Coordinates of C-alpha atoms in Angstrom, one line a residue:
X811 CA 63.4 59.0 15.6
X812 CA 63.8 55.3 15.0
X813 CA 61.5 53.2 12.8
X814 CA 61.1 49.6 14.1
X815 CA 60.0 46.8 11.7
X816 CA 58.9 43.9 13.8
X817 CA 56.5 41.1 14.7
X818 CA 55.7 39.2 17.9
X819 CA 58.6 36.8 17.9
X820 CA 61.4 36.3 20.4
X821 CA 63.8 38.3 18.1
X822 CA 61.3 41.1 17.5
X823 CA 60.6 41.6 21.2
X824 CA 64.3 41.9 21.9
X825 CA 64.4 45.1 19.8
X826 CA 61.2 46.6 21.3
X827 CA 62.2 45.9 24.9
X828 CA 65.6 47.6 24.2
X829 CA 63.9 50.6 22.7
X830 CA 61.6 50.9 25.7
X831 CA 64.5 50.5 28.1
X832 CA 66.7 53.1 26.4
X833 CA 63.8 55.6 26.0
X834 CA 64.3 56.4 22.3
X835 CA 61.3 57.6 20.4
X836 CA 60.3 55.1 17.8
X837 CA 57.5 54.2 15.4
X838 CA 56.4 50.6 15.1
X839 CA 55.8 49.0 11.7
X840 CA 54.2 45.5 12.0
X841 CA 55.6 43.0 9.4
X842 CA 53.1 40.2 9.5
X843 CA 55.1 37.0 9.0
X844 CA 52.0 34.9 8.8
X845 CA 50.9 36.9 5.7
X846 CA 54.4 36.8 4.2
X847 CA 54.9 40.5 4.4
X848 CA 58.6 39.9 5.1
X849 CA 58.9 38.7 1.5
X850 CA 57.4 41.7 -0.1
X851 CA 59.6 44.0 -2.2
X852 CA 59.1 47.0 0.1
X853 CA 60.5 45.2 3.1
X854 CA 63.2 43.3 1.1
X855 CA 64.5 46.7 -0.1
X856 CA 65.0 47.6 3.6
X857 CA 66.4 44.2 4.7
X858 CA 67.3 41.8 1.9
X859 CA 67.4 38.9 4.3
X860 CA 63.7 39.2 4.8
X861 CA 63.9 38.9 8.6
X862 CA 62.7 40.9 11.5
X863 CA 63.5 43.0 13.4
X864 CA 65.0 45.8 11.5
X865 CA 65.4 49.5 12.5
X866 CA 66.1 52.7 10.7
X867 CA 67.8 55.3 12.9
X868 CA 67.1 58.7 11.4
X869 CA 68.9 60.7 14.1
X870 CA 72.4 59.2 14.4
X871 CA 74.7 62.2 13.8
X872 CA 75.9 61.1 10.3
X873 CA 73.4 63.0 8.3
X874 CA 71.9 59.9 6.7
X875 CA 69.7 57.1 8.1
X876 CA 71.3 54.0 9.5
X877 CA 69.5 50.7 8.6
X878 CA 70.2 47.7 10.8
X879 CA 68.9 44.2 11.1
X880 CA 69.6 41.2 13.4
X881 CA 68.3 41.6 16.9
X882 CA 71.6 41.1 18.7
X883 CA 73.3 43.7 16.5
X884 CA 70.4 46.1 17.3
X885 CA 70.9 45.5 21.1
X886 CA 74.6 46.4 20.8
X887 CA 73.9 49.4 18.6
X888 CA 71.3 50.8 21.0
X889 CA 73.4 50.1 24.0
X890 CA 76.3 52.1 22.5
X891 CA 74.0 54.9 21.3
X892 CA 72.4 55.3 24.7
X893 CA 75.4 54.5 26.9
X894 CA 73.3 52.1 28.9
X895 CA 72.7 48.4 29.6
X896 CA 76.3 47.3 29.3
X897 CA 78.3 46.6 32.5
X898 CA 81.3 48.8 33.0
X899 CA 83.4 46.3 34.9
X900 CA 85.4 44.0 32.5
X901 CA 84.4 40.8 34.4
X902 CA 80.6 41.5 34.0
X903 CA 80.9 42.9 30.5
X904 CA 82.6 39.6 29.6
X905 CA 79.8 37.6 31.2
X906 CA 77.3 39.7 29.2
X907 CA 79.0 38.9 26.0
X908 CA 79.2 35.2 26.9
X909 CA 75.6 34.7 27.8
X910 CA 74.3 36.8 24.9
X911 CA 76.3 34.6 22.6
X912 CA 75.4 31.4 24.4
X913 CA 71.7 32.1 23.9
X914 CA 72.1 33.2 20.3
X915 CA 74.2 30.1 19.2
X916 CA 72.9 27.4 21.5
X917 CA 69.6 28.0 23.4
X918 CA 67.6 29.9 20.8
X919 CA 68.4 27.6 17.9
X920 CA 67.6 24.6 20.0
X921 CA 64.2 26.1 20.9
X922 CA 63.4 26.8 17.3
X923 CA 64.4 23.3 16.3
X924 CA 62.1 21.8 18.9
X925 CA 59.2 23.9 17.5
X926 CA 60.1 22.9 14.0
X927 CA 60.3 19.1 14.6
X928 CA 57.3 19.0 16.9
X929 CA 54.9 21.5 15.1
X930 CA 56.0 22.1 11.5
X931 CA 57.2 18.7 10.5
X932 CA 54.6 16.3 9.0
X933 CA 54.7 13.9 10.7
X934 CA 56.4 15.2 13.9
X935 CA 59.9 13.9 14.5
X936 CA 59.6 12.8 18.1
X937 CA 63.1 11.3 18.4
X938 CA 64.6 14.6 17.4
X939 CA 62.4 16.5 19.8
X940 CA 63.4 14.2 22.7
X941 CA 67.1 14.7 21.9
X942 CA 66.7 18.4 21.7
X943 CA 64.8 18.6 24.9
X944 CA 67.6 16.7 26.7
X945 CA 70.1 19.3 25.3
X946 CA 67.8 22.1 26.6
X947 CA 67.8 20.5 30.1
X948 CA 71.6 20.8 30.0
X949 CA 71.4 24.4 28.9
X950 CA 68.9 25.2 31.7
X951 CA 71.0 23.5 34.3
X952 CA 74.0 25.7 33.4
X953 CA 71.7 28.8 33.2
X954 CA 70.3 28.0 36.7
X955 CA 73.7 27.5 38.2
X956 CA 74.9 30.8 36.9
X957 CA 71.9 32.6 38.2
X958 CA 72.4 31.0 41.7
X959 CA 75.5 33.3 42.0
X960 CA 74.4 36.3 39.9
X961 CA 71.2 38.4 40.0
X962 CA 71.4 38.8 36.2
X963 CA 73.2 37.2 33.4
X964 CA 75.9 39.8 33.4
X965 CA 76.5 39.7 37.1
X966 CA 74.4 42.1 39.3
X967 CA 73.6 44.5 36.6
X968 CA 70.7 44.2 34.2
X969 CA 72.0 44.2 30.6
X970 CA 71.5 43.4 27.0
X971 CA 72.1 39.8 27.8
X972 CA 69.0 39.7 29.9
X973 CA 67.0 41.4 27.1
X974 CA 68.3 39.0 24.5
X975 CA 67.3 35.9 26.5
X976 CA 64.1 36.9 28.3
X977 CA 61.5 36.9 25.5
X978 CA 62.1 33.2 24.7
X979 CA 62.2 32.2 28.4
X980 CA 59.1 34.1 29.3
X981 CA 56.9 32.2 26.8
X982 CA 58.0 28.7 27.8
X983 CA 55.6 26.8 29.9
X984 CA 56.1 27.2 33.7
X985 CA 56.3 23.5 34.1
X986 CA 59.6 23.5 32.2
X987 CA 61.3 25.4 34.9
X988 CA 59.8 23.7 38.0
X989 CA 63.2 22.4 39.0
X990 CA 65.1 25.6 38.2
X991 CA 64.3 28.1 41.0
X992 CA 66.9 30.6 40.0
X993 CA 65.6 30.8 36.4
X994 CA 62.1 31.3 37.9
X995 CA 63.4 34.1 40.1
X996 CA 65.2 35.8 37.2
X997 CA 62.1 35.6 34.9
X998 CA 59.9 37.2 37.6
X999 CA 62.5 39.9 38.2
X1000 CA 62.9 40.9 34.5
X1001 CA 59.1 40.5 33.8
X1002 CA 58.4 43.1 36.5
X1003 CA 60.2 45.8 34.7
X1004 CA 57.7 48.3 33.1
X1005 CA 59.9 48.7 30.0
X1006 CA 59.9 44.9 29.5
X1007 CA 56.1 44.8 29.8
X1008 CA 55.7 47.5 27.2
X1009 CA 58.2 45.9 24.9
X1010 CA 56.6 42.5 25.1
X1011 CA 53.3 44.0 23.9
X1012 CA 54.9 45.3 20.7
X1013 CA 53.4 45.1 18.1
X1014 CA 49.8 45.3 19.3

């Protein structure tokens, strides 16, 4: 049994999609970020960084629970535990590592910064938003070019790279990708997976 502590963010949905894809039995514990529950002592005792998602794996063969945070680390851990969602061929495994890292270090922070400067800053910092959107266009162009030659981010096999990137891409306005037909195709393909649909709905 795995306990998942999560909220309806990009990072949280990575973990719930992975759990659905791998088929592990898990319990969902909603940590309401809007109410500040991530800062309460009970959650901080589990994850001192005060961030979601976090998991507790009670059935891991060591005789004691394993507690793990950081969504990318959770993806790697569950891929290894299940023996699934990592390409076996070195070329495609390398692509999986590359695109997972590219999203975590470039695309996702850029998306958050756009949200921060456009929605949270008072007043909004439009010059910063415009610059960040230009950077995003460069990211999406590279993303689209890669998908022109590959069904998924890790070649022709669905992997943890797709799970890492999909939640953010799925919630961006369709208009953003009007000139990126391969990204559109990829989003539709991943979104059609039943496990992805279930994972995106967690927590209710």
